[in-house]
Amino acid sequence: MNYPYIIIDDNQESVLKTKAIADGFSELVFVASANNYADGLNLILEHSPKLIFLEIDPADTASNLSLALINELYRYLKVIPKIIITTSKKDLAFEAIQYEVADYIIKPVQKIDLIKSILKIKKSIGEDDGFIAQNQVAHQETKVEQPKIPVDVQKPIEEEILILNENDQELLEEHLQTPVDVQETLEEEILILNENDQELLDDQLQTTSDDTTEDDVVALDETQELLEGQIPETYIQQSKPNVEQPLVLCIKSYGDYRYIDASDICYFQADNNSTDIHLNNGEMVTAFKTLKHFEGVLPYPFARIHNSYIVNRNYISRIHTGNAVCYIKNTTTKLPFSKSYKENVDLIISEFANGNYLEI
């Protein structure tokens, strides 16, 4: 099986090194490479590769490369390609695992590391293929071909079956013909039994009419249902439909767990090694994580527009490209955006235009 692949890395030298090692595998087919977030996303959507080599901690921050690219793929693709992270640090390995990447390779990429990654991918795909093939064989084995009967033998067999059916019919009719006197006797016995059952039920109801309990009433009702030949109805509890839960951020600090609905967050502001989270009610919460950390884990509709700001696009009321600022709804706050993140701002503008939108 061939694996068309794309390399996304801000360092062109690293791209060439990865490609040189990958060229040694006949099943790997190079498609293209990109050095930034936007070009990489466009290449993936255009070529639909089976494998992606992705740098998530670039030296050039303007490339905007991070795990957020994987989140973006879920917006457009039903089947996400196998993604191998290639980076120089181990710090983001745990976060990468949460994104279900195929492998995490530390630079410089070695041939043996790539061999292991390809073998793991082959094994996972091979197990699925083997399971499908096994099911197909089992399904074929259950189909037993009926033996074909020659025409000259088939006709006598059909005649014998017809004779047997006629004999069976006569025998059945003999059993069904019950003498009239026996039939009347059976009807009288059935009537007597029904009357006795009714009298028994009436006696039970009379003896419990004065000091009956709820349990006794239930028991009598069940007895009456059984005598009448009724089966109590069984009610099946309907399962609740699966509803996607809204994202909740937990800000943890020394045993203090603060839960924040992501929909209430207007924007994030960097403050050295911590980040200030501004809410729609005017409150501010400090988290001891860097803004880069939040950029890597936050899904849509959050987008980074500046080295110091990540904004929730649902709270943007105005974008002034001339002054390079975004306005926050129901406030006087203006957030600047930089040239390095201008592509994210352009994407926000295009998303507004794709919705229920009227430009005047």
Tab-separated table of C-alpha atoms in Angstrom:
chain	number	residue	atom	x	y	z
A	1	MET	CA	0.000	0.000	0.000
A	2	ASN	CA	1.294	3.474	-0.878
A	3	TYR	CA	1.231	6.370	1.589
A	4	PRO	CA	1.199	9.837	-0.043
A	5	TYR	CA	2.675	12.239	2.511
A	6	ILE	CA	3.126	15.969	3.165
A	7	ILE	CA	5.812	17.633	5.293
A	8	ILE	CA	4.834	20.766	7.242
A	9	ASP	CA	7.845	22.423	8.889
A	10	ASP	CA	9.051	26.024	9.183
A	11	ASN	CA	12.675	24.884	8.738
A	12	GLN	CA	13.397	24.017	5.094
A	13	GLU	CA	16.536	22.115	6.065
A	14	SER	CA	14.472	19.842	8.308
A	15	VAL	CA	12.027	19.325	5.448
A	16	LEU	CA	14.835	18.123	3.170
A	17	LYS	CA	16.274	15.805	5.842
A	18	THR	CA	12.881	14.207	6.548
A	19	LYS	CA	12.225	13.798	2.834
A	20	ALA	CA	15.655	12.224	2.261
A	21	ILE	CA	14.955	9.546	4.871
A	22	ALA	CA	11.367	8.982	3.689
A	23	ASP	CA	12.572	8.501	0.091
A	24	GLY	CA	14.220	5.291	1.250
A	25	PHE	CA	10.761	3.694	1.686
A	26	SER	CA	9.081	2.534	-1.504
A	27	GLU	CA	5.609	2.835	0.012
A	28	LEU	CA	6.052	6.539	0.915
A	29	VAL	CA	5.167	8.923	-1.943
A	30	PHE	CA	6.141	12.587	-1.486
A	31	VAL	CA	3.361	15.042	-2.452
A	32	ALA	CA	4.424	18.500	-1.250
A	33	SER	CA	5.774	20.527	1.671
A	34	ALA	CA	4.730	23.725	3.439
A	35	ASN	CA	6.432	26.118	5.863
A	36	ASN	CA	3.409	27.655	7.626
A	37	TYR	CA	-0.059	26.896	8.974
A	38	ALA	CA	-2.145	28.281	6.096
A	39	ASP	CA	-0.145	26.639	3.278
A	40	GLY	CA	-0.064	23.326	5.143
A	41	LEU	CA	-3.824	23.326	5.670
A	42	ASN	CA	-4.453	24.138	2.002
A	43	LEU	CA	-2.142	21.324	0.827
A	44	ILE	CA	-3.879	18.767	3.065
A	45	LEU	CA	-7.352	19.746	1.872
A	46	GLU	CA	-6.212	19.765	-1.759
A	47	HIS	CA	-4.277	16.481	-1.904
A	48	SER	CA	-5.844	14.404	0.947
A	49	PRO	CA	-2.598	12.633	1.956
A	50	LYS	CA	-2.547	9.517	4.114
A	51	LEU	CA	0.449	10.696	6.165
A	52	ILE	CA	1.589	14.100	7.514
A	53	PHE	CA	4.919	15.025	9.131
A	54	LEU	CA	4.101	18.037	11.340
A	55	GLU	CA	6.298	20.431	13.336
A	56	ILE	CA	4.385	21.871	16.329
A	57	ASP	CA	7.105	23.949	18.062
A	58	PRO	CA	8.563	26.083	15.258
A	59	ALA	CA	11.535	28.387	15.606
A	60	ASP	CA	9.687	30.927	13.456
A	61	THR	CA	6.546	31.853	15.425
A	62	ALA	CA	5.191	33.643	12.363
A	63	SER	CA	4.620	30.217	10.761
A	64	ASN	CA	1.833	29.687	13.347
A	65	LEU	CA	2.466	25.919	13.408
A	66	SER	CA	0.949	24.047	16.361
A	67	LEU	CA	-1.407	21.231	17.327
A	68	ALA	CA	-4.249	23.618	16.464
A	69	LEU	CA	-3.797	22.513	12.844
A	70	ILE	CA	-5.188	19.089	13.799
A	71	ASN	CA	-8.272	20.739	15.306
A	72	GLU	CA	-8.800	22.601	12.035
A	73	LEU	CA	-8.715	19.342	10.042
A	74	TYR	CA	-11.700	18.017	12.027
A	75	ARG	CA	-13.750	20.920	10.640
A	76	TYR	CA	-13.308	19.776	7.034
A	77	LEU	CA	-12.382	16.062	6.953
A	78	LYS	CA	-14.296	12.977	8.062
A	79	VAL	CA	-11.125	10.836	8.046
A	80	ILE	CA	-8.022	12.479	9.520
A	81	PRO	CA	-4.668	11.416	7.974
A	82	LYS	CA	-2.070	9.660	10.107
A	83	ILE	CA	0.028	12.425	11.719
A	84	ILE	CA	3.645	11.999	12.848
A	85	ILE	CA	4.917	14.862	15.009
A	86	THR	CA	8.548	15.854	14.298
A	87	THR	CA	9.954	18.364	16.775
A	88	SER	CA	13.074	19.032	18.807
A	89	LYS	CA	11.453	18.973	22.284
A	90	LYS	CA	9.603	16.417	24.377
A	91	ASP	CA	7.504	19.027	26.225
A	92	LEU	CA	4.456	18.703	23.977
A	93	ALA	CA	4.384	14.898	23.813
A	94	PHE	CA	1.541	14.517	26.331
A	95	GLU	CA	-0.620	17.102	24.561
A	96	ALA	CA	0.114	15.423	21.204
A	97	ILE	CA	-1.105	12.075	22.552
A	98	GLN	CA	-4.443	13.709	23.415
A	99	TYR	CA	-4.775	14.597	19.723
A	100	GLU	CA	-4.333	10.876	18.854
A	101	VAL	CA	-1.258	11.372	16.664
A	102	ALA	CA	0.301	8.262	15.115
A	103	ASP	CA	3.791	8.927	16.534
A	104	TYR	CA	6.060	11.573	18.133
A	105	ILE	CA	9.634	11.752	16.788
A	106	ILE	CA	12.398	13.934	18.251
A	107	LYS	CA	14.576	15.778	15.724
A	108	PRO	CA	16.893	15.133	14.035
A	109	VAL	CA	14.758	12.387	12.485
A	110	GLN	CA	16.588	9.062	12.327
A	111	LYS	CA	15.870	6.298	9.837
A	112	ILE	CA	15.189	3.728	12.560
A	113	ASP	CA	12.585	6.069	14.141
A	114	LEU	CA	10.777	6.356	10.825
A	115	ILE	CA	10.927	2.583	10.313
A	116	LYS	CA	9.239	2.057	13.686
A	117	SER	CA	6.546	4.621	12.901
A	118	ILE	CA	5.751	3.092	9.490
A	119	LEU	CA	5.614	-0.416	10.980
A	120	LYS	CA	3.170	0.732	13.678
A	121	ILE	CA	0.924	2.380	11.084
A	122	LYS	CA	1.085	-0.729	8.862
A	123	LYS	CA	0.255	-2.953	11.824
A	124	SER	CA	-2.833	-0.942	12.778
A	125	ILE	CA	-4.101	-0.900	9.179
A	126	GLY	CA	-3.142	-4.557	8.628
A	127	GLU	CA	-5.143	-5.676	11.696
A	128	ASP	CA	-8.217	-3.899	10.349
A	129	ASP	CA	-7.788	-5.421	6.878
A	130	GLY	CA	-7.247	-8.864	8.355
A	131	PHE	CA	-10.379	-8.530	10.448
A	132	ILE	CA	-12.436	-7.575	7.380
A	133	ALA	CA	-10.997	-10.459	5.344
A	134	GLN	CA	-11.715	-12.893	8.170
A	135	ASN	CA	-15.316	-11.731	8.379
A	136	GLN	CA	-15.709	-12.116	4.610
A	137	VAL	CA	-14.380	-15.696	4.718
A	138	ALA	CA	-16.672	-16.577	7.637
A	139	HIS	CA	-19.636	-15.098	5.781
A	140	GLN	CA	-18.795	-17.104	2.666
A	141	GLU	CA	-18.472	-20.312	4.711
A	142	THR	CA	-22.013	-19.886	6.069
A	143	LYS	CA	-23.437	-19.964	2.539
A	144	VAL	CA	-24.068	-23.654	1.749
A	145	GLU	CA	-24.971	-24.343	-1.815
A	146	GLN	CA	-28.118	-26.442	-2.155
A	147	PRO	CA	-27.607	-29.665	-4.153
A	148	LYS	CA	-29.203	-29.654	-7.570
A	149	ILE	CA	-31.686	-32.494	-8.237
A	150	PRO	CA	-31.904	-33.900	-11.773
A	151	VAL	CA	-35.226	-33.285	-13.558
A	152	ASP	CA	-36.040	-36.969	-14.040
A	153	VAL	CA	-35.588	-37.633	-10.274
A	154	GLN	CA	-37.266	-34.408	-9.159
A	155	LYS	CA	-40.685	-35.243	-10.679
A	156	PRO	CA	-41.214	-38.572	-8.785
A	157	ILE	CA	-40.153	-36.855	-5.560
A	158	GLU	CA	-42.757	-34.119	-6.088
A	159	GLU	CA	-45.463	-36.771	-6.635
A	160	GLU	CA	-44.526	-38.561	-3.395
A	161	ILE	CA	-44.642	-35.269	-1.452
A	162	LEU	CA	-48.115	-34.566	-2.856
A	163	ILE	CA	-49.379	-38.008	-1.729
A	164	LEU	CA	-47.917	-37.487	1.765
A	165	ASN	CA	-49.566	-34.069	2.048
A	166	GLU	CA	-52.979	-35.541	1.114
A	167	ASN	CA	-52.633	-38.270	3.763
A	168	ASP	CA	-51.647	-35.734	6.394
A	169	GLN	CA	-54.662	-33.581	5.518
A	170	GLU	CA	-57.057	-36.524	5.939
A	171	LEU	CA	-55.501	-37.452	9.271
A	172	LEU	CA	-55.808	-33.848	10.494
A	173	GLU	CA	-59.475	-33.660	9.515
A	174	GLU	CA	-60.212	-36.885	11.456
A	175	HIS	CA	-58.727	-35.370	14.628
A	176	LEU	CA	-60.655	-32.137	14.188
A	177	GLN	CA	-64.018	-33.912	13.882
A	178	THR	CA	-64.983	-34.075	17.566
A	179	PRO	CA	-68.318	-35.730	18.458
A	180	VAL	CA	-71.050	-33.279	19.359
A	181	ASP	CA	-71.720	-34.801	22.789
A	182	VAL	CA	-68.005	-34.569	23.743
A	183	GLN	CA	-67.857	-31.001	22.514
A	184	GLU	CA	-70.858	-29.942	24.600
A	185	THR	CA	-69.342	-31.584	27.692
A	186	LEU	CA	-66.113	-29.627	27.211
A	187	GLU	CA	-68.022	-26.349	26.869
A	188	GLU	CA	-69.949	-27.017	30.116
A	189	GLU	CA	-66.716	-27.766	32.021
A	190	ILE	CA	-65.113	-24.561	30.744
A	191	LEU	CA	-68.197	-22.562	31.819
A	192	ILE	CA	-68.101	-24.117	35.331
A	193	LEU	CA	-64.393	-23.306	35.693
A	194	ASN	CA	-64.938	-19.684	34.650
A	195	GLU	CA	-67.825	-19.332	37.157
A	196	ASN	CA	-65.700	-20.804	39.973
A	197	ASP	CA	-62.828	-18.430	39.182
A	198	GLN	CA	-65.229	-15.465	39.218
A	199	GLU	CA	-66.715	-16.537	42.576
A	200	LEU	CA	-63.225	-16.931	44.047
A	201	LEU	CA	-62.302	-13.448	42.882
A	202	ASP	CA	-65.540	-11.975	44.319
A	203	ASP	CA	-64.839	-13.610	47.702
A	204	GLN	CA	-61.344	-12.139	47.797
A	205	LEU	CA	-62.633	-8.662	46.956
A	206	GLN	CA	-65.344	-8.817	49.662
A	207	THR	CA	-62.966	-9.936	52.437
A	208	THR	CA	-60.516	-7.099	51.729
A	209	SER	CA	-62.952	-4.254	51.027
A	210	ASP	CA	-62.747	-2.886	54.608
A	211	ASP	CA	-59.050	-3.094	55.594
A	212	THR	CA	-57.209	-3.650	52.351
A	213	THR	CA	-53.709	-2.275	51.772
A	214	GLU	CA	-52.078	-0.913	48.653
A	215	ASP	CA	-49.998	-4.089	48.262
A	216	ASP	CA	-53.149	-6.213	48.497
A	217	VAL	CA	-54.880	-4.129	45.843
A	218	VAL	CA	-51.914	-4.544	43.524
A	219	ALA	CA	-51.888	-8.310	44.129
A	220	LEU	CA	-55.629	-8.556	43.424
A	221	ASP	CA	-55.259	-6.525	40.247
A	222	GLU	CA	-52.505	-8.843	39.063
A	223	THR	CA	-54.668	-11.888	39.910
A	224	GLN	CA	-57.562	-10.475	37.945
A	225	GLU	CA	-55.322	-9.790	34.952
A	226	LEU	CA	-54.059	-13.372	35.018
A	227	LEU	CA	-57.598	-14.776	35.245
A	228	GLU	CA	-58.697	-12.681	32.311
A	229	GLY	CA	-55.673	-13.886	30.330
A	230	GLN	CA	-54.085	-10.427	30.144
A	231	ILE	CA	-50.373	-9.812	30.298
A	232	PRO	CA	-49.233	-6.651	32.132
A	233	GLU	CA	-47.658	-4.140	29.797
A	234	THR	CA	-43.905	-3.670	29.997
A	235	TYR	CA	-42.627	-0.158	29.526
A	236	ILE	CA	-39.189	0.241	28.030
A	237	GLN	CA	-37.293	3.276	29.265
A	238	GLN	CA	-36.237	5.417	26.355
A	239	SER	CA	-32.561	6.251	26.197
A	240	LYS	CA	-31.659	9.911	26.258
A	241	PRO	CA	-30.151	11.243	23.044
A	242	ASN	CA	-26.449	12.013	23.145
A	243	VAL	CA	-25.981	15.772	23.419
A	244	GLU	CA	-22.539	17.238	22.926
A	245	GLN	CA	-21.394	18.869	26.153
A	246	PRO	CA	-20.071	22.466	25.963
A	247	LEU	CA	-16.356	22.944	26.614
A	248	VAL	CA	-15.445	23.770	30.229
A	249	LEU	CA	-12.000	25.059	31.252
A	250	CYS	CA	-10.709	24.040	34.684
A	251	ILE	CA	-8.169	26.516	36.105
A	252	LYS	CA	-6.354	24.602	38.853
A	253	SER	CA	-4.084	26.240	41.425
A	254	TYR	CA	-2.962	24.631	44.701
A	255	GLY	CA	-6.118	22.576	45.199
A	256	ASP	CA	-8.408	25.347	43.940
A	257	TYR	CA	-10.494	24.198	40.945
A	258	ARG	CA	-12.122	27.027	39.008
A	259	TYR	CA	-14.560	25.955	36.250
A	260	ILE	CA	-15.241	28.358	33.379
A	261	ASP	CA	-17.553	27.865	30.409
A	262	ALA	CA	-15.536	28.463	27.255
A	263	SER	CA	-18.527	30.295	25.766
A	264	ASP	CA	-18.176	32.961	28.518
A	265	ILE	CA	-14.551	33.800	27.594
A	266	CYS	CA	-14.018	36.951	25.492
A	267	TYR	CA	-10.247	36.791	25.077
A	268	PHE	CA	-6.920	35.614	26.566
A	269	GLN	CA	-4.074	38.040	27.310
A	270	ALA	CA	-0.457	36.974	27.855
A	271	ASP	CA	1.278	38.108	31.060
A	272	ASN	CA	4.841	36.757	31.078
A	273	ASN	CA	4.534	33.065	32.029
A	274	SER	CA	0.850	33.338	32.964
A	275	THR	CA	-2.316	34.213	31.042
A	276	ASP	CA	-5.217	36.473	32.019
A	277	ILE	CA	-8.643	35.157	30.989
A	278	HIS	CA	-11.224	37.916	30.446
A	279	LEU	CA	-14.886	36.908	30.811
A	280	ASN	CA	-18.030	38.486	29.362
A	281	ASN	CA	-19.125	39.672	32.837
A	282	GLY	CA	-15.992	41.815	33.203
A	283	GLU	CA	-14.231	39.370	35.544
A	284	MET	CA	-10.601	38.334	34.991
A	285	VAL	CA	-9.094	34.958	35.969
A	286	THR	CA	-5.347	34.227	35.920
A	287	ALA	CA	-4.035	30.853	34.733
A	288	PHE	CA	-0.426	29.819	35.226
A	289	LYS	CA	0.020	28.633	31.655
A	290	THR	CA	1.554	30.433	28.697
A	291	LEU	CA	-0.533	31.827	25.859
A	292	LYS	CA	1.192	29.352	23.525
A	293	HIS	CA	-0.168	26.507	25.637
A	294	PHE	CA	-3.732	27.768	25.212
A	295	GLU	CA	-3.170	28.262	21.476
A	296	GLY	CA	-2.308	24.583	21.151
A	297	VAL	CA	-5.336	23.220	23.029
A	298	LEU	CA	-8.178	25.653	22.317
A	299	PRO	CA	-10.581	24.674	19.512
A	300	TYR	CA	-12.757	26.856	17.282
A	301	PRO	CA	-13.959	29.649	17.764
A	302	PHE	CA	-10.719	30.773	19.472
A	303	ALA	CA	-7.983	32.260	17.258
A	304	ARG	CA	-4.663	33.895	17.998
A	305	ILE	CA	-4.399	37.402	16.548
A	306	HIS	CA	-1.301	38.749	18.323
A	307	ASN	CA	1.700	37.584	20.345
A	308	SER	CA	-0.282	38.649	23.431
A	309	TYR	CA	-3.906	37.861	22.497
A	310	ILE	CA	-6.229	34.974	21.663
A	311	VAL	CA	-9.788	36.089	20.899
A	312	ASN	CA	-13.171	34.336	20.869
A	313	ARG	CA	-14.542	35.304	17.458
A	314	ASN	CA	-18.112	35.178	18.834
A	315	TYR	CA	-17.345	38.330	20.882
A	316	ILE	CA	-15.886	40.378	18.017
A	317	SER	CA	-18.147	43.279	17.098
A	318	ARG	CA	-15.812	45.136	14.718
A	319	ILE	CA	-12.546	44.607	12.836
A	320	HIS	CA	-10.643	47.657	11.607
A	321	THR	CA	-7.936	46.457	9.238
A	322	GLY	CA	-6.546	49.955	8.764
A	323	ASN	CA	-5.826	50.424	12.467
A	324	ALA	CA	-5.204	46.665	12.935
A	325	VAL	CA	-7.578	46.330	15.905
A	326	CYS	CA	-10.548	44.161	16.909
A	327	TYR	CA	-13.393	45.494	19.072
A	328	ILE	CA	-15.001	43.348	21.796
A	329	LYS	CA	-18.818	43.334	22.081
A	330	ASN	CA	-20.481	45.488	24.776
A	331	THR	CA	-17.115	46.893	25.923
A	332	THR	CA	-14.660	49.625	24.987
A	333	THR	CA	-11.852	47.056	24.683
A	334	LYS	CA	-9.789	47.101	21.481
A	335	LEU	CA	-7.373	44.227	20.808
A	336	PRO	CA	-4.523	44.779	18.354
A	337	PHE	CA	-3.618	42.157	15.756
A	338	SER	CA	-0.168	41.788	14.219
A	339	LYS	CA	0.965	41.084	10.648
A	340	SER	CA	2.201	37.623	11.615
A	341	TYR	CA	-1.379	36.642	12.537
A	342	LYS	CA	-3.125	38.601	9.777
A	343	GLU	CA	-4.144	35.301	8.097
A	344	ASN	CA	-6.178	34.333	11.176
A	345	VAL	CA	-7.975	37.691	11.076
A	346	ASP	CA	-8.709	37.248	7.361
A	347	LEU	CA	-10.110	33.795	8.141
A	348	ILE	CA	-12.414	35.284	10.815
A	349	ILE	CA	-13.672	37.885	8.307
A	350	SER	CA	-14.374	35.180	5.710
A	351	GLU	CA	-16.197	33.031	8.297
A	352	PHE	CA	-18.507	35.928	9.162
A	353	ALA	CA	-19.243	36.325	5.450
A	354	ASN	CA	-20.080	32.612	5.077
A	355	GLY	CA	-22.788	32.738	7.737
A	356	ASN	CA	-26.222	34.402	7.753
A	357	TYR	CA	-24.682	37.595	6.501
A	358	LEU	CA	-25.755	40.809	4.807
A	359	GLU	CA	-23.151	43.347	3.739
A	360	ILE	CA	-24.405	46.908	3.248
